[in-house]
Structures are given as C-alpha cells and as structure tokens.
Amino acid sequence: MANAGGRRPVSDARLEAIKKLFPEAVVEGGLDWKLLREELGDRGEETYAFMWPGKAEARRLAETPASGGLRPDRTASKQWETTNNWYIEGDNLEVLKLLRTSHAGAVQMIYIDPPYNTGKVLTYKDHWRQKKSAPARRKDIEEARAHAGWLNMMYPRLLVARELLAETGAMFISIDDTEQANLKKMCDELFGERNFVATFIWQRAFSPVNMNKFASRNHDFILCYAKNIDRLAWYGLPRHPEADGRYANPDNDPRGPWTSGDLSVGPPIPEKIYDIVTPGGRIVSPPHGYCWRVTKERFAELAADNRIWFGKDGNGVPRLKRFLSEVKPTVTPLTIWTHDEVSHSQEAKKELKELFDGLAVMDYPKPVKLIQRMVALTTKDNDIILDFFSGSATTAHAVMQQNVEDGGRRSFLMVQLPEPLAETSAAYRAGFRTICDIGRERIHRAGEKIVRETGKTELDIGFRVFRLEKKSKQPAR
C-alpha cells in the first residue's frame, strides 16, 4: 500500500539502483512513484494547479468545527454596555471558526498584517504534519518546506475569513517579497482571479540602506481582493483641496467655478477637422496631425451652452469648460502609495511611542494613515472591520480616527494571539506581559486622545474583551 505522498517501501539495493538513475524520485528515504513516472516520461494529463505539501490538511483544518468558545471579560473591557467593538484574545483560526456563527457575511472589510515568513519561527503552527528532514539533496528543500509551512498556516485562515466577508466587502493583506507570489496564487484560488482588485505598493521607507548589496527595498505589497467584484463597495479617495483650487469663474458663469481643457486630440479624424470662428472673428483650425474632440454639430451645441472658452479677449484657441459642480467628488487611487500620502514605518513607530509616553512597545507597527486609507476606500456608516493579526491594534486606531473624520459609526473586531513578550523587552519591564496587553492599552489610549483633541464625546471608543477557551474534556464515567 502506498504511503502518504505516493512513496512505497523498496528494498535497499533496488532503491540505491534507482537513486543512481533517478535521484529526483527518491524523497526522504523513500521512492516517490509519481515522480518516478514523470522521470520515465509518463506525465499524464498536465493541469495548472498551485500545490504544496500539507494543503489538503490545511483545508481540512478550515472545515473542522471550532474547539472552544468565547468567554467575556468585563473587567478588561471598556464601556461594555454601549460599545459595538470587540477585542478577542486567542488563536485566530479557532476564533474565525466561532465567528462564522455570528458574523458570516457581515464583515465589510478585512485587513491583516500576517507574519512575512522572513526566517523567524512561525507562532501559528496548527499541528500540520511535517516529516523530519533527511540529508538535503538540494539547498532549496528546506526553503520549500518553509514556504509550505507558511502556506499551511495562512490557507485555512483565509478560507474561513472569506466566509465572514459581506458580498460587497474587500480584503487587504500586507506582505513583502518573501511570500507575495505565493500569497497571490493562494488568493487567486480562494477568492477567484476575477475578484482580484489590485496590488498596492506602500513606500514604507524613503532613505536607502547602503549595507544592502544589490537593492535597498523600501516597499511592501498590499494585496486587495473583493468577495464579489461585481458588487464591491468602493468609495474612492476624497479630492485634494489643491485640485479644487484650479477651478475659477472668470466669466461669472451661473454654474460656478470651472477649468478648461484642450479641445484638440490626435490622431486626426476627417469629420472632426473643421474651422472654428472665434467671437473676435479669428479663424482657428486644429493643429497639424490633430482634430477637434467633437464634431462640428456637437461643437455648436457646446458653444450655445456656453461651454467653450475663447480666452478673455474672445480670440483664443477654443477650450472645453469643465465645471467643478459636475466633477466626481472622489478620485480613483493609484496603486503606488507614497510615504507622504500614507506615512512610513519610522513615523508609525514614532506615533505609537508617543502614545505610550515615550515607550517603544512594538518594533514594526503600521501607520494609522495607511490603514485609514483602506478603511475610507471600502467602508462607511455602521460597517464592521476585522483584523485577525491585530498586533498593536493599529486597525482599531484607524477605524476610530476615520469615524471622527467623516462621522461614520464603524465598529472594529480585533483578534490576536496572546503571545508572551520577551522578558528583556521595554514593554515587559513596563508591566505588559503579552501583545494583547499592548493592543488593549493602545485602543484605550488612542480613543481617549482622539476624544480629548476633537471633543467628539459621542465617538465609540470602547471595546468588549473576549478570550478563547477550549472546551473542557468530560470526565470518564
């Protein structure tokens, strides 16, 4: 009978003979018959698929029921009776499974900043099976296992998280080069390629690091997927005041301020090449190799509606008037988000340090402005925002900040494993014992600061704390 992965026991002598001829087919001391058939030319029908060791087990983990429940902690909470915000401590996979009963299809936006798999031991292991390494045939075997481990951690969590998204909702995931390609393939499978919105590039740093030999990387990726691209709620970004400053009303048009645009365009189209007589009597033709944007008949209609500008003296080249009142109130975001728009890593660390009275409690927080942009793009009113790798709870901070800026009543749902802090860390010496201690305190301080600075006392700055509890085993009878 075949072992897992298609490997069967083979006598040592035969195995050594095969190993000399087909070393690629010997995996972890056993013969992989599938690989051997491929080496012999029997490849069967080729299909496109993204596979890795442990994927089936990862899917099974997502489908198994939750192993515990949520216990409320009123003592650690703030404004329990009135708040709509939740802060949950526990393994996020089990928490996400529990949320399926209360929040399926109810979350408008999810943002996560998961481990980037840059060499540190993954905190979330999920007990997925991995055999001990035989002497490596190639250096990349261990690298492949590291990628597989990260994928097995992420796959079930994304699979369950997708169930929580509303049909109009979106998910944003921060990542770097280490796993960006794998994450993109995995999300294409889970969400569907057509529901891919964009890969945004965040400029997290602006000064080069000359110690880097080949390139000084100063960006992270933010992958964005819709639950259903045909129904995605996407509100755009507010227009910058400088853009509105380009509008004026020199002719006192009753429709208000306007700006003008070039009326000529290329390449030339015969029916759009004609002479225009200005109010001052000058004859104007389109430049060589160009034509007018509109036909002669359409131009006459625009001129009659006072939508053509000939300059103050009435003899200028005709231009098309565009009124501010008719301009879309938002702009479509570019895929590159610069540090002057959404801040950078150093500023994020500084703002968190200031919030904790000069104490550096976290090394790599994300800027509030960065997450606030995603909140503004995809949510409004009473929408729910989920972050199940919440860390220092920047997402909760961003939700409160956006609510005070646009009058929204959004609520946040933070999930974080209570990872112990290093006893040598400044945060531990200050009395914090887990990342959750930092997250809850950050929400408390950020909310109080926002109310103090804005006077918006109606803002929901509370949160209900829940802790994941595993079901106790029934004693044997």
Coordinates of C-alpha atoms in Angstrom, one line a residue:
M1 CA 0.0 0.0 0.0
A2 CA 1.3 3.4 -0.9
N3 CA 2.4 5.7 1.9
A4 CA 1.4 9.4 2.1
G5 CA 2.7 11.3 -0.9
G6 CA 2.8 8.2 -3.1
R7 CA 6.0 6.8 -1.6
R8 CA 6.4 3.0 -1.2
P9 CA 9.0 0.9 0.6
V10 CA 11.6 -0.5 -1.7
S11 CA 14.5 -2.9 -0.9
D12 CA 17.7 -1.0 -0.1
A13 CA 19.6 -2.5 -3.1
R14 CA 16.8 -1.6 -5.6
L15 CA 16.4 1.8 -4.0
E16 CA 20.2 2.5 -4.4
A17 CA 20.0 1.5 -8.1
I18 CA 17.0 3.7 -8.8
K19 CA 18.7 6.6 -6.9
K20 CA 21.7 6.4 -9.2
L21 CA 19.5 6.6 -12.3
F22 CA 16.7 8.9 -11.0
P23 CA 17.8 10.7 -7.8
E24 CA 14.9 13.2 -8.1
A25 CA 12.4 10.3 -7.4
V26 CA 13.9 9.4 -4.0
V27 CA 12.3 11.7 -1.4
E28 CA 13.1 11.4 2.3
G29 CA 14.5 7.9 2.0
G30 CA 11.6 6.5 0.1
L31 CA 10.6 6.2 -3.6
D32 CA 8.0 8.7 -4.9
W33 CA 6.3 6.7 -7.6
K34 CA 4.6 9.8 -9.1
L35 CA 8.0 11.5 -9.5
L36 CA 9.5 8.3 -11.0
R37 CA 6.7 8.0 -13.5
E38 CA 7.3 11.6 -14.5
E39 CA 11.0 10.9 -14.9
L40 CA 10.1 8.0 -17.1
G41 CA 8.0 10.3 -19.3
D42 CA 4.6 9.2 -18.0
R43 CA 3.3 12.6 -17.1
G44 CA -0.4 12.0 -17.7
E45 CA -2.6 15.0 -18.4
E46 CA -1.0 18.2 -17.4
T47 CA -3.1 20.7 -15.5
Y48 CA -2.5 24.1 -13.9
A49 CA -2.6 23.9 -10.1
F50 CA -0.9 25.6 -7.1
M51 CA 0.1 22.7 -4.8
W52 CA 2.3 22.3 -1.8
P53 CA 2.7 19.6 0.9
G54 CA 0.0 19.8 3.6
K55 CA -2.6 21.7 1.5
A56 CA -5.3 19.0 2.0
E57 CA -4.7 19.0 5.7
A58 CA -4.9 22.8 5.8
R59 CA -8.3 22.7 4.0
R60 CA -9.5 20.0 6.5
L61 CA -8.5 22.3 9.4
A62 CA -10.7 25.1 8.0
E63 CA -13.7 22.7 7.7
T64 CA -13.4 21.2 11.2
P65 CA -15.6 22.9 13.8
A66 CA -14.2 25.2 16.4
S67 CA -12.7 23.6 19.5
G68 CA -13.8 26.1 22.1
G69 CA -15.9 29.1 22.9
L70 CA -15.5 32.8 23.8
R71 CA -15.6 33.9 27.4
P72 CA -16.4 37.5 28.0
D73 CA -14.0 39.5 30.3
R74 CA -15.9 42.6 31.5
T75 CA -13.1 43.7 33.8
A76 CA -10.7 44.1 30.9
S77 CA -13.3 45.7 28.7
K78 CA -14.2 49.4 28.3
Q79 CA -17.8 50.7 28.1
W80 CA -19.1 47.1 27.8
E81 CA -22.8 48.1 27.8
T82 CA -22.6 50.6 24.9
T83 CA -19.8 49.6 22.6
N84 CA -20.0 47.7 19.4
N85 CA -16.3 47.0 19.2
W86 CA -14.8 43.6 20.1
Y87 CA -11.3 42.6 21.1
I88 CA -10.7 38.8 21.1
E89 CA -7.7 37.0 22.6
G90 CA -6.9 33.6 21.2
D91 CA -5.7 31.6 18.2
N92 CA -7.2 33.3 15.2
L93 CA -8.1 30.2 13.3
E94 CA -10.4 28.9 16.1
V95 CA -11.8 32.4 16.7
L96 CA -12.6 32.8 13.0
K97 CA -14.4 29.5 13.0
L98 CA -16.5 30.7 16.0
L99 CA -17.3 34.0 14.2
R100 CA -18.9 32.0 11.4
T101 CA -22.0 31.7 13.6
S102 CA -22.3 35.3 14.4
H103 CA -20.6 37.3 11.6
A104 CA -20.9 35.2 8.4
G105 CA -21.3 37.7 5.5
A106 CA -21.4 40.6 7.9
V107 CA -17.8 42.0 7.7
Q108 CA -17.3 44.8 5.2
M109 CA -13.5 45.0 5.3
I110 CA -10.7 42.7 6.5
Y111 CA -7.2 43.9 6.9
I112 CA -4.4 41.7 8.1
D113 CA -0.6 42.1 8.5
P114 CA 0.4 38.4 8.9
P115 CA 4.0 37.1 9.6
Y116 CA 6.1 37.7 6.5
N117 CA 8.0 34.4 6.9
T118 CA 11.3 36.1 6.8
G119 CA 13.1 33.5 8.9
K120 CA 11.5 33.7 12.4
V121 CA 9.7 30.6 13.8
L122 CA 6.0 30.8 13.0
T123 CA 3.9 31.3 16.0
Y124 CA 0.8 29.7 14.3
K125 CA 1.7 26.1 13.5
D126 CA -1.8 24.4 13.6
H127 CA 0.0 21.0 14.2
W128 CA 0.2 20.3 10.5
R129 CA 2.3 17.2 9.8
Q130 CA 5.9 17.5 8.6
K131 CA 8.4 14.7 8.5
K132 CA 11.9 15.2 9.8
S133 CA 14.4 16.1 7.2
A134 CA 16.6 13.6 5.6
P135 CA 20.0 14.9 4.4
A136 CA 19.0 17.5 1.9
R137 CA 19.5 16.6 -1.8
R138 CA 19.4 20.3 -2.6
K139 CA 19.7 23.5 -0.6
D140 CA 16.2 24.6 -1.7
I141 CA 14.4 21.6 0.0
E142 CA 14.4 23.4 3.4
E143 CA 13.3 26.6 1.7
A144 CA 10.4 24.8 0.1
R145 CA 9.4 23.4 3.4
A146 CA 9.5 26.9 4.9
H147 CA 7.1 28.2 2.2
A148 CA 4.8 25.2 2.7
G149 CA 4.7 25.8 6.4
W150 CA 3.6 29.4 5.9
L151 CA 1.0 28.5 3.3
N152 CA -0.4 25.8 5.6
M153 CA -0.7 28.5 8.3
M154 CA -2.4 31.0 6.0
Y155 CA -4.7 28.8 3.9
P156 CA -7.3 27.8 6.4
R157 CA -7.4 31.3 7.9
L158 CA -8.1 32.9 4.6
L159 CA -10.6 30.2 3.7
V160 CA -12.7 30.9 6.8
A161 CA -12.2 34.7 6.7
R162 CA -13.7 34.8 3.2
E163 CA -16.9 33.4 4.7
L164 CA -17.1 36.3 7.0
L165 CA -16.9 38.9 4.2
A166 CA -20.0 40.7 3.0
E167 CA -20.8 40.3 -0.7
T168 CA -19.8 44.0 -1.1
G169 CA -16.7 43.6 1.1
A170 CA -12.9 43.6 0.4
M171 CA -9.8 42.1 2.0
F172 CA -6.4 43.7 2.2
I173 CA -3.3 41.8 3.1
S174 CA 0.2 43.3 3.8
I175 CA 3.2 41.2 2.6
D176 CA 6.7 41.5 1.3
D177 CA 8.7 39.8 -1.5
T178 CA 9.2 36.6 0.5
E179 CA 5.7 35.3 0.1
Q180 CA 4.0 37.8 -2.2
A181 CA 4.0 35.4 -5.2
N182 CA 2.7 32.5 -3.2
L183 CA 0.0 34.7 -1.5
K184 CA -1.2 35.9 -4.8
K185 CA -1.6 32.4 -6.2
M186 CA -3.4 31.2 -3.0
C187 CA -5.8 34.2 -3.0
D188 CA -6.5 33.7 -6.7
E189 CA -7.7 30.2 -5.8
L190 CA -9.6 31.2 -2.7
F191 CA -11.3 34.4 -4.0
G192 CA -11.1 33.7 -7.7
E193 CA -8.8 35.6 -10.1
R194 CA -11.6 37.9 -11.3
N195 CA -12.1 39.2 -7.8
F196 CA -8.5 40.5 -7.6
V197 CA -8.7 44.3 -7.3
A198 CA -5.1 45.4 -7.2
T199 CA -1.7 45.0 -5.7
F200 CA -0.9 48.3 -3.9
I201 CA 2.7 49.3 -3.3
W202 CA 3.3 51.0 0.0
Q203 CA 6.5 53.1 0.3
R204 CA 7.4 52.1 3.8
A205 CA 10.8 53.8 3.8
F206 CA 12.4 56.7 1.8
S207 CA 16.1 56.5 2.7
P208 CA 18.4 53.9 1.1
V209 CA 20.2 51.3 3.2
N210 CA 23.7 51.2 1.7
M211 CA 24.6 48.0 3.6
N212 CA 22.3 46.1 1.2
K213 CA 24.4 44.7 -1.5
F214 CA 22.1 44.8 -4.6
A215 CA 19.0 46.8 -3.8
S216 CA 17.6 48.8 -0.9
R217 CA 14.0 47.6 -0.7
N218 CA 11.7 50.3 0.6
H219 CA 8.2 49.0 -0.2
D220 CA 5.7 46.4 0.9
F221 CA 2.8 45.0 -1.0
I222 CA -0.9 45.2 -0.1
L223 CA -3.0 42.6 -2.0
C224 CA -6.6 43.5 -2.3
Y225 CA -9.4 41.1 -3.2
A226 CA -13.2 41.5 -3.4
K227 CA -15.7 39.0 -2.2
N228 CA -17.7 39.7 -5.3
I229 CA -16.1 42.2 -7.7
D230 CA -19.5 43.0 -9.3
R231 CA -20.9 44.2 -6.0
L232 CA -17.8 45.6 -4.4
A233 CA -18.3 48.8 -2.4
W234 CA -15.5 51.2 -3.4
Y235 CA -15.8 54.8 -2.4
G236 CA -12.6 56.3 -3.8
L237 CA -10.4 58.9 -2.2
P238 CA -11.5 62.4 -1.4
R239 CA -10.4 65.1 -3.8
H240 CA -7.4 67.1 -2.6
P241 CA -8.2 70.8 -1.9
E242 CA -5.4 71.8 -4.2
A243 CA -7.3 70.1 -7.1
D244 CA -10.4 72.3 -6.4
G245 CA -8.1 75.4 -6.3
R246 CA -7.5 75.1 -10.0
Y247 CA -11.2 76.0 -10.7
A248 CA -12.2 79.6 -11.2
N249 CA -15.1 81.6 -12.7
P250 CA -13.7 84.4 -14.8
D251 CA -16.9 84.8 -16.9
N252 CA -19.3 84.6 -13.9
D253 CA -20.9 81.5 -15.2
P254 CA -24.0 80.8 -13.1
R255 CA -22.9 77.1 -12.9
G256 CA -20.0 78.1 -10.8
P257 CA -16.2 77.6 -10.9
W258 CA -14.7 75.7 -13.9
T259 CA -11.5 74.8 -15.5
S260 CA -10.8 74.3 -19.2
G261 CA -9.2 71.5 -21.2
D262 CA -7.6 71.2 -24.6
L263 CA -10.2 70.7 -27.4
S264 CA -7.8 69.1 -29.9
V265 CA -6.8 65.5 -30.0
G266 CA -4.9 63.0 -32.2
P267 CA -4.9 61.1 -34.4
P268 CA -6.9 63.2 -36.9
I269 CA -10.5 62.1 -37.9
P270 CA -11.8 63.7 -41.1
E271 CA -15.3 64.6 -39.8
K272 CA -13.7 66.3 -36.8
I273 CA -11.4 68.6 -38.8
Y274 CA -13.1 71.9 -39.5
D275 CA -12.5 75.7 -38.9
I276 CA -13.9 77.5 -35.9
V277 CA -14.6 81.2 -35.9
T278 CA -13.9 82.9 -32.6
P279 CA -16.2 85.6 -31.2
G280 CA -13.5 88.1 -32.2
G281 CA -13.6 86.9 -35.8
R282 CA -10.4 84.8 -35.9
I283 CA -10.4 81.5 -37.8
V284 CA -8.9 78.6 -35.9
S285 CA -8.1 75.2 -37.2
P286 CA -6.8 72.1 -35.2
P287 CA -3.0 71.7 -35.1
H288 CA -1.4 69.6 -37.9
G289 CA -1.9 65.9 -37.2
Y290 CA -4.8 66.6 -34.8
C291 CA -8.6 67.1 -34.9
W292 CA -11.2 68.6 -32.6
R293 CA -12.6 66.3 -29.9
V294 CA -16.1 66.7 -31.1
T295 CA -17.9 67.0 -34.4
K296 CA -19.0 70.4 -35.9
E297 CA -22.6 69.8 -34.8
R298 CA -21.6 68.9 -31.3
F299 CA -19.3 72.0 -31.1
A300 CA -22.2 74.2 -32.0
E301 CA -24.3 72.7 -29.1
L302 CA -21.4 73.2 -26.6
A303 CA -20.9 76.8 -27.8
A304 CA -24.6 77.6 -27.4
D305 CA -24.5 76.2 -23.9
N306 CA -21.5 78.5 -23.0
R307 CA -19.2 75.5 -22.6
I308 CA -16.5 76.8 -24.9
W309 CA -13.9 79.3 -23.6
F310 CA -12.1 81.5 -26.1
G311 CA -10.0 83.5 -23.6
K312 CA -10.7 86.8 -22.0
D313 CA -10.3 88.7 -25.3
G314 CA -12.6 86.2 -27.2
N315 CA -9.8 85.3 -29.8
G316 CA -8.0 82.5 -28.0
V317 CA -7.8 78.9 -29.2
P318 CA -11.2 77.3 -28.1
R319 CA -11.1 75.2 -24.9
L320 CA -13.7 73.0 -23.3
K321 CA -15.1 74.2 -19.9
R322 CA -15.4 71.6 -17.1
F323 CA -17.4 72.6 -14.1
L324 CA -16.4 71.8 -10.5
S325 CA -20.1 71.0 -9.7
E326 CA -20.1 68.3 -12.4
V327 CA -16.8 66.7 -11.3
K328 CA -16.8 63.4 -9.5
P329 CA -16.3 64.1 -5.7
T330 CA -13.7 61.4 -5.3
V331 CA -10.6 60.2 -7.2
T332 CA -9.5 56.7 -8.1
P333 CA -6.4 55.7 -6.0
L334 CA -3.2 55.0 -7.8
T335 CA -1.5 51.6 -7.0
I336 CA 1.6 53.3 -5.6
W337 CA 1.0 54.8 -2.1
T338 CA 3.9 57.1 -1.2
H339 CA 5.1 57.9 2.3
D340 CA 3.9 61.5 2.1
E341 CA 0.3 60.2 1.5
V342 CA 0.0 57.4 4.0
S343 CA 3.1 57.8 6.2
H344 CA 6.0 55.3 6.6
S345 CA 7.5 52.8 9.1
Q346 CA 9.6 55.3 11.1
E347 CA 6.6 57.6 11.6
A348 CA 4.4 54.7 12.6
K349 CA 6.9 53.7 15.3
K350 CA 7.1 57.3 16.4
E351 CA 3.3 57.8 16.7
L352 CA 3.0 54.6 18.8
K353 CA 5.9 55.6 21.0
E354 CA 4.3 59.0 21.7
L355 CA 1.0 57.3 22.6
F356 CA 2.9 55.2 25.2
D357 CA 4.7 58.2 26.7
G358 CA 8.0 57.5 25.0
L359 CA 8.0 53.7 25.5
A360 CA 8.8 51.7 22.4
V361 CA 6.3 48.8 22.8
M362 CA 6.4 47.4 19.2
D363 CA 9.1 47.3 16.6
Y364 CA 7.2 47.3 13.3
P365 CA 3.7 48.8 13.6
K366 CA 1.9 50.0 10.5
P367 CA 1.0 53.7 10.2
V368 CA -2.6 54.7 11.2
K369 CA -2.9 56.7 7.9
L370 CA -2.1 53.6 5.8
I371 CA -4.9 51.5 7.3
Q372 CA -7.2 54.5 7.5
R373 CA -6.9 54.8 3.7
M374 CA -8.2 51.2 3.2
V375 CA -11.0 51.9 5.7
A376 CA -12.1 55.0 3.8
L377 CA -11.9 53.3 0.5
T378 CA -14.2 50.4 1.3
T379 CA -16.4 51.3 4.4
K380 CA -18.8 53.8 5.8
D381 CA -21.7 54.2 8.2
N382 CA -22.1 51.1 10.5
D383 CA -19.7 48.8 8.6
I384 CA -17.6 46.2 10.5
I385 CA -13.8 46.0 10.1
L386 CA -11.9 42.8 11.0
D387 CA -8.2 42.3 11.7
F388 CA -7.2 38.9 12.9
F389 CA -3.5 39.5 13.2
S390 CA -4.1 42.7 15.1
G391 CA -0.7 43.2 16.8
S392 CA -0.6 46.6 18.4
A393 CA -4.2 47.2 17.2
T394 CA -3.4 49.9 14.6
T395 CA -6.5 48.9 12.7
A396 CA -8.7 49.7 15.7
H397 CA -7.0 53.1 16.0
A398 CA -7.5 53.8 12.3
V399 CA -11.2 52.9 12.5
M400 CA -11.8 55.4 15.4
Q401 CA -9.8 58.1 13.6
Q402 CA -11.8 57.6 10.4
N403 CA -15.1 57.7 12.3
V404 CA -14.2 61.0 13.8
E405 CA -13.2 62.5 10.5
D406 CA -16.2 61.5 8.4
G407 CA -18.9 60.9 11.1
G408 CA -19.1 57.2 10.5
R409 CA -20.1 54.7 13.2
R410 CA -18.0 51.8 12.0
S411 CA -17.0 49.1 14.5
F412 CA -13.9 47.0 14.8
L413 CA -13.3 43.4 15.5
M414 CA -9.7 42.7 16.6
V415 CA -8.3 39.1 17.1
Q416 CA -4.8 38.5 18.5
L417 CA -3.0 35.5 19.9
P418 CA -1.7 36.4 23.4
E419 CA 1.9 35.9 22.5
P420 CA 4.2 36.4 25.6
L421 CA 6.6 39.3 25.4
A422 CA 10.3 38.8 25.8
E423 CA 11.3 39.5 29.4
T424 CA 14.2 41.7 28.2
S425 CA 11.8 44.0 26.2
A426 CA 11.0 47.5 27.3
A427 CA 7.3 46.7 27.2
Y428 CA 7.7 43.7 29.6
R429 CA 9.7 45.9 32.0
A430 CA 6.8 48.4 31.9
G431 CA 4.3 45.8 33.0
F432 CA 3.0 44.4 29.8
R433 CA 3.1 40.6 29.5
T434 CA 1.5 39.8 26.1
I435 CA 0.9 41.5 22.8
C436 CA -2.8 41.6 23.8
D437 CA -1.9 43.8 26.8
I438 CA -0.3 46.3 24.4
G439 CA -3.2 46.1 21.9
R440 CA -5.9 46.8 24.5
E441 CA -3.9 49.6 26.1
R442 CA -3.3 51.1 22.6
I443 CA -7.0 51.2 21.9
H444 CA -7.7 52.8 25.3
R445 CA -5.1 55.5 24.9
A446 CA -5.9 56.2 21.2
G447 CA -9.6 56.6 21.9
E448 CA -9.1 58.9 24.8
K449 CA -6.6 61.0 22.8
I450 CA -9.0 61.4 19.9
V451 CA -11.9 62.5 22.1
R452 CA -9.6 64.9 24.0
E453 CA -8.3 66.5 20.8
T454 CA -11.6 66.7 18.9
G455 CA -14.2 66.9 21.7
K456 CA -16.3 64.2 19.9
T457 CA -17.6 62.6 23.1
E458 CA -20.2 60.5 21.1
L459 CA -17.4 58.5 19.5
D460 CA -17.4 54.8 20.3
I461 CA -14.0 54.3 21.9
G462 CA -15.0 51.2 24.0
F463 CA -14.4 47.5 23.4
R464 CA -15.7 44.2 24.7
V465 CA -12.9 41.7 25.6
F466 CA -13.4 38.0 24.9
R467 CA -11.0 35.2 25.5
L468 CA -10.9 31.9 23.6
E469 CA -11.5 29.0 25.9
K470 CA -11.0 25.4 24.9
K471 CA -13.8 23.0 25.7
S472 CA -13.1 21.1 28.8
K473 CA -13.0 17.3 28.4
Q474 CA -15.8 15.4 30.0
P475 CA -14.6 13.1 32.8
A476 CA -14.8 9.4 32.0
R477 CA -17.8 7.6 33.6

